[in-house]
XYZ file of N, CA and C in Angstrom:
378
model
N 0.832 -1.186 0.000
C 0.000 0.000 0.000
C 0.880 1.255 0.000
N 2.223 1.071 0.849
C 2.906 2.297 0.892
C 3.612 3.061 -0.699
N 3.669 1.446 -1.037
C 4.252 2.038 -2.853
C 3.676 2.418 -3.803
N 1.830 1.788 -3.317
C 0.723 2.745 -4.140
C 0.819 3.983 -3.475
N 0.665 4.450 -2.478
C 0.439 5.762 -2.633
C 1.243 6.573 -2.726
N 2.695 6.192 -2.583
C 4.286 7.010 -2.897
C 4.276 7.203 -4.799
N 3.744 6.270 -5.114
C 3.854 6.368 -6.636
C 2.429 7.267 -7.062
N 1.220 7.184 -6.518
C 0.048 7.969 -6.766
C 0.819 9.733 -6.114
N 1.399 9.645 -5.460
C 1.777 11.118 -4.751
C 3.035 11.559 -5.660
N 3.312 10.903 -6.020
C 4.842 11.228 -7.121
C 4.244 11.784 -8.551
N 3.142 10.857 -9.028
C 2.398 11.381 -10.217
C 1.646 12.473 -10.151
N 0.929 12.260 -9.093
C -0.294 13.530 -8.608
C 0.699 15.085 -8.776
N 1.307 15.112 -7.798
C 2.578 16.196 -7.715
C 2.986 16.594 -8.459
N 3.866 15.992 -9.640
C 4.263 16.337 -10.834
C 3.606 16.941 -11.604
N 2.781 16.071 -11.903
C 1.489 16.871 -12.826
C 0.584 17.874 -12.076
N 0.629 18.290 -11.195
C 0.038 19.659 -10.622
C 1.246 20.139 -10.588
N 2.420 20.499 -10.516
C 3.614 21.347 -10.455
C 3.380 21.825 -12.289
N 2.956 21.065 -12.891
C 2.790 21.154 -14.397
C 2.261 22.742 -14.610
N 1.338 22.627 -13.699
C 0.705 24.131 -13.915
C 0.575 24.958 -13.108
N 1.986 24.791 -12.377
C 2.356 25.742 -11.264
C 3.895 26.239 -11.943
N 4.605 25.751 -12.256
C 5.892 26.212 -12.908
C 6.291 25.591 -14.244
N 7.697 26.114 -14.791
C 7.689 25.607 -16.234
C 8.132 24.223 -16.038
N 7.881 23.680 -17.635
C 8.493 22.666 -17.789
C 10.094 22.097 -17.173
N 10.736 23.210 -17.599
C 11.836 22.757 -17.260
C 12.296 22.398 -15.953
N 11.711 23.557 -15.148
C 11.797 22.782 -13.804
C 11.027 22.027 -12.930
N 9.867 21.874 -13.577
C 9.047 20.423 -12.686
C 9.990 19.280 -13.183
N 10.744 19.029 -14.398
C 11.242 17.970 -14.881
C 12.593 17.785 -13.846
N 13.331 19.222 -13.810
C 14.507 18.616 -12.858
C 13.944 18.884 -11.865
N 13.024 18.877 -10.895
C 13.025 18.800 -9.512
C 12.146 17.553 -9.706
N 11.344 16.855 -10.219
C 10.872 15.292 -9.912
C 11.850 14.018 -10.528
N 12.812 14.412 -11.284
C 13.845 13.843 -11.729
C 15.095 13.880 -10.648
N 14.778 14.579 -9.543
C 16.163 14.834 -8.880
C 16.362 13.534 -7.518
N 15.223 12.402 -8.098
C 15.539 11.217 -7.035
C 16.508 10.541 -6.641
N 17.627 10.720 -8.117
C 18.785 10.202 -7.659
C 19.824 10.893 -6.011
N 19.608 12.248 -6.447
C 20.466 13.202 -5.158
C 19.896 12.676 -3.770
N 17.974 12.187 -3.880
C 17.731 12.476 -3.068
C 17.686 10.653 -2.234
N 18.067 9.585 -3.373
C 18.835 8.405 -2.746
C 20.268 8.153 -1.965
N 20.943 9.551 -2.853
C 22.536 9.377 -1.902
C 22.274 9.957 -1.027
N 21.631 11.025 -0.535
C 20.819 11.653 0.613
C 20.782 10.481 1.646
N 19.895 9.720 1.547
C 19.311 8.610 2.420
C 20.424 7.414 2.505
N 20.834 7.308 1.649
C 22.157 6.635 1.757
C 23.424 6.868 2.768
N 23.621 8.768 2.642
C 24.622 9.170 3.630
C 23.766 9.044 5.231
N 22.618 9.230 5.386
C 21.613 9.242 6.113
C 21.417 7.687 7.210
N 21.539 6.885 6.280
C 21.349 5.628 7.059
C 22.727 5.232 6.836
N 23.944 5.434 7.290
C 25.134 5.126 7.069
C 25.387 3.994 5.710
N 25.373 4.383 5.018
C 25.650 3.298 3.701
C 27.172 4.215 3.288
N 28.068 3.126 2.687
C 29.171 3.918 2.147
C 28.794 4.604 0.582
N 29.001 5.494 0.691
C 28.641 6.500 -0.814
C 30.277 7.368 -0.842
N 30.279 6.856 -1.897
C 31.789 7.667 -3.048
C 31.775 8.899 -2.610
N 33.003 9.290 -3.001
C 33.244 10.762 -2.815
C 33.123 11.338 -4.519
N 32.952 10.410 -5.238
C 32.346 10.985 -6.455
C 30.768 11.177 -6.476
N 30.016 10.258 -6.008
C 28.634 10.534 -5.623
C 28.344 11.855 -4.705
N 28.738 12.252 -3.887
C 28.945 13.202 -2.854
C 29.182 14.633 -4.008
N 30.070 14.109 -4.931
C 30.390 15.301 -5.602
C 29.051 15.470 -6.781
N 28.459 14.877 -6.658
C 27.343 14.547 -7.965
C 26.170 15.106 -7.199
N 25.655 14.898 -6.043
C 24.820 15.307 -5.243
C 25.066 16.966 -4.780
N 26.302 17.318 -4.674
C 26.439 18.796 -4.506
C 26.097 19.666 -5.516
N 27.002 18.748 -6.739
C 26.662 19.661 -8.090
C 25.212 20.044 -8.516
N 24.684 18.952 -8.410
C 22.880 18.474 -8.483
C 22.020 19.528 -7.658
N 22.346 19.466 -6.461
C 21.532 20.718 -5.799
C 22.328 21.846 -5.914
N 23.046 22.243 -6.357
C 23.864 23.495 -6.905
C 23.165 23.805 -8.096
N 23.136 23.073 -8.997
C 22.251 23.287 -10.211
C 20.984 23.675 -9.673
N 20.601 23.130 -8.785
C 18.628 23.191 -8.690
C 18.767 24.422 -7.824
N 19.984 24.742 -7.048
C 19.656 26.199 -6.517
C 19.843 27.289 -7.835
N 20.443 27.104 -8.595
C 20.901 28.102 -9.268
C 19.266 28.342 -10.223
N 18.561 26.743 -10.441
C 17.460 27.073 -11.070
C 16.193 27.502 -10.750
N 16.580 27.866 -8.906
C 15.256 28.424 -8.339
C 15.441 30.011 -7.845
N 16.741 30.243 -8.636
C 16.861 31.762 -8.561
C 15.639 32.344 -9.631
N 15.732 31.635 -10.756
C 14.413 31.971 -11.966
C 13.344 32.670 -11.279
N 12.867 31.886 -9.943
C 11.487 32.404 -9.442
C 10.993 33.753 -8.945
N 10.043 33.881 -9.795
C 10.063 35.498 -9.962
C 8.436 35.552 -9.480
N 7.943 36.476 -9.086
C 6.478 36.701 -8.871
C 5.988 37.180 -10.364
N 6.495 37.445 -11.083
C 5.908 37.713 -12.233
C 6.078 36.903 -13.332
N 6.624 35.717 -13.056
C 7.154 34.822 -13.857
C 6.076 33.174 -14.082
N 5.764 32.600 -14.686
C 5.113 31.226 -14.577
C 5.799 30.193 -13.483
N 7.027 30.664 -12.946
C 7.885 29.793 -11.958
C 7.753 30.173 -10.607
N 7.088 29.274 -10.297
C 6.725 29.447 -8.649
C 7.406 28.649 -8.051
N 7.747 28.445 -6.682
C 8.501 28.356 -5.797
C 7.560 26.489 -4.902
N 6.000 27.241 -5.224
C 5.447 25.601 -5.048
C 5.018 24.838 -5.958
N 5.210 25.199 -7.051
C 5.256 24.427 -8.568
C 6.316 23.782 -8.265
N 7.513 24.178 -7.918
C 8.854 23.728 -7.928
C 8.864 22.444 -6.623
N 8.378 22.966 -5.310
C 7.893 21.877 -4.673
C 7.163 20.677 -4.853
N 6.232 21.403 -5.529
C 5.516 20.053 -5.742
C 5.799 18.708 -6.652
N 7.075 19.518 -7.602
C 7.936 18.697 -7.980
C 8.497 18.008 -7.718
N 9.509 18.500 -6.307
C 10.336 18.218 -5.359
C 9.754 16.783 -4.920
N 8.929 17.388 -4.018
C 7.623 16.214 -3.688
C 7.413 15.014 -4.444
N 7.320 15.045 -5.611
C 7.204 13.717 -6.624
C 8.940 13.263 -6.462
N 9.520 13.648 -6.606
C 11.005 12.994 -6.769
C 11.108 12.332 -5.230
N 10.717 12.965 -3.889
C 11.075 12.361 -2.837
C 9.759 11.112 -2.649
N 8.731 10.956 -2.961
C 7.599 9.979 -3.349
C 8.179 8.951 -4.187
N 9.171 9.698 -5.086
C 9.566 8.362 -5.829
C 10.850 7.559 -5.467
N 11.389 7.723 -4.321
C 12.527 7.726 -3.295
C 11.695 6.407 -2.755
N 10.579 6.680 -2.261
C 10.014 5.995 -0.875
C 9.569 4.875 -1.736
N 8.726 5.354 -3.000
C 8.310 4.260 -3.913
C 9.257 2.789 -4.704
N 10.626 3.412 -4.625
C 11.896 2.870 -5.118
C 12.471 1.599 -3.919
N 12.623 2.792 -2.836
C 13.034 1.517 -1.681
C 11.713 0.673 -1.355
N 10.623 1.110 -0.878
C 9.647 -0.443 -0.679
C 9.376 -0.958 -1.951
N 9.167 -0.987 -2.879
C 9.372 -1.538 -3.717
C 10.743 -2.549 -3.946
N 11.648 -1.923 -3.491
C 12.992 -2.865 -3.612
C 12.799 -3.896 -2.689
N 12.464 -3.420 -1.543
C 12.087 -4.578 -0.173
C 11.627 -5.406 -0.608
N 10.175 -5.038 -1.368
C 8.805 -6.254 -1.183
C 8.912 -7.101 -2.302
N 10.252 -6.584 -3.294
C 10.535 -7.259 -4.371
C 11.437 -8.363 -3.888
N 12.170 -8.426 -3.169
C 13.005 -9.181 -2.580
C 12.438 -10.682 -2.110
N 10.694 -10.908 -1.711
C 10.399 -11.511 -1.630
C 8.785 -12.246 -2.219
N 8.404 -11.326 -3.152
C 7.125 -11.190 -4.004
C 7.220 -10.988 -5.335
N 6.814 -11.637 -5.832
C 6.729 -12.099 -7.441
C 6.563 -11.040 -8.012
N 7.152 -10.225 -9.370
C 6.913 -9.183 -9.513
C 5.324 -9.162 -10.562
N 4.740 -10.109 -10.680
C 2.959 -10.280 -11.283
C 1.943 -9.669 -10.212
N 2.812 -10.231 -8.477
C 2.218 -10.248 -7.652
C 2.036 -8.836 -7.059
N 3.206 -8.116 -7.221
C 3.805 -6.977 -6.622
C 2.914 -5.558 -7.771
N 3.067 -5.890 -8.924
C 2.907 -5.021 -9.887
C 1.088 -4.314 -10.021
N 0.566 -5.477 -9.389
C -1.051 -5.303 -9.927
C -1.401 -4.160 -9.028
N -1.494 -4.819 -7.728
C -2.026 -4.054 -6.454
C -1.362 -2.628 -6.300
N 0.191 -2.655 -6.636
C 0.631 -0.842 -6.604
C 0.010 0.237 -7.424
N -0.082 -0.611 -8.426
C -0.487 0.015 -10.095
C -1.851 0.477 -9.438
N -3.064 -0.508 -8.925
C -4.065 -0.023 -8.816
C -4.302 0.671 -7.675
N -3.701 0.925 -6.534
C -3.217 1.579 -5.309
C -3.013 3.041 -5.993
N -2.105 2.559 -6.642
C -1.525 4.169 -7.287
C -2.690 5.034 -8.431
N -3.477 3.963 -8.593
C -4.278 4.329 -9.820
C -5.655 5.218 -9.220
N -6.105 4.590 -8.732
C -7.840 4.873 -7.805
C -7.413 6.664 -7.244
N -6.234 7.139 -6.597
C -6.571 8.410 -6.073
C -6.917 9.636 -7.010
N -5.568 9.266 -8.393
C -5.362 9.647 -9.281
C -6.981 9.568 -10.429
N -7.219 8.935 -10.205
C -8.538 8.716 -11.350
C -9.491 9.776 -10.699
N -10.004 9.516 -8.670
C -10.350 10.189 -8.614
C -10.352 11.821 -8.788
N -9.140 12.549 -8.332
C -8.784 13.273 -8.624
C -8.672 13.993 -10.140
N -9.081 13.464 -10.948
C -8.804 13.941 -12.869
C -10.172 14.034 -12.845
């Protein structure tokens, strides 16, 4: 259930950031799951590279530099950009239980119930 609704909250998000800021940056802030795995990685002591470390700085260096854009007079808002954010860290949570429950559940078994978990909030909502 937790990976239906991490994946329904990752989609939902995105696509409402759609028409809260531009393209370009709903794409890199719900795309930015990778930074936000070495995150959780340095977080729960896992060993992470000092090249990863350097990939994760650059990464939110970039995304600061791209939320200077946000202007009150501009289509780029600041919770467009969140709500982006939001889908990339949804798809964090969606990634690891999913990795878990894969570890011991068939992926026929695993695939139906998220899909439709993830599906029902989203339908309602459109």
């Amino acid at each position: 259930v937790v990976s239906g609704v991490a994946l329904s909250v990752h989609f939902g998000s995105w696509i409402w950031s759609l028409d809260h800021t531009s393209l370009a940056h709903s794409l890199l802030f719900v795309t930015s799951h990778p930074l936000l795995i070495v995150v959780v990685m340095l977080l729960a002591g896992t060993r992470v590279s000092r090249l990863e470390i350097i990939g994760v700085l650059v990464g939110f260096g970039g995304a600061g530099i791209m939320l200077l854009d946000v202007d009150s007079d501009s289509a780029v808002t600041i919770v467009g950009d969140l709500a982006a954010f939001l889908g990339a860290a949804m798809m964090v949570i969606y990634m690891y239980t999913g990795n878990h429950l894969r570890q011991s559940v068939p992926l026929f078994l695993y695939a139906f119930p998220v899909t439709l978990v993830s599906s029902v909030p989203l339908l309602i909502a459109a």
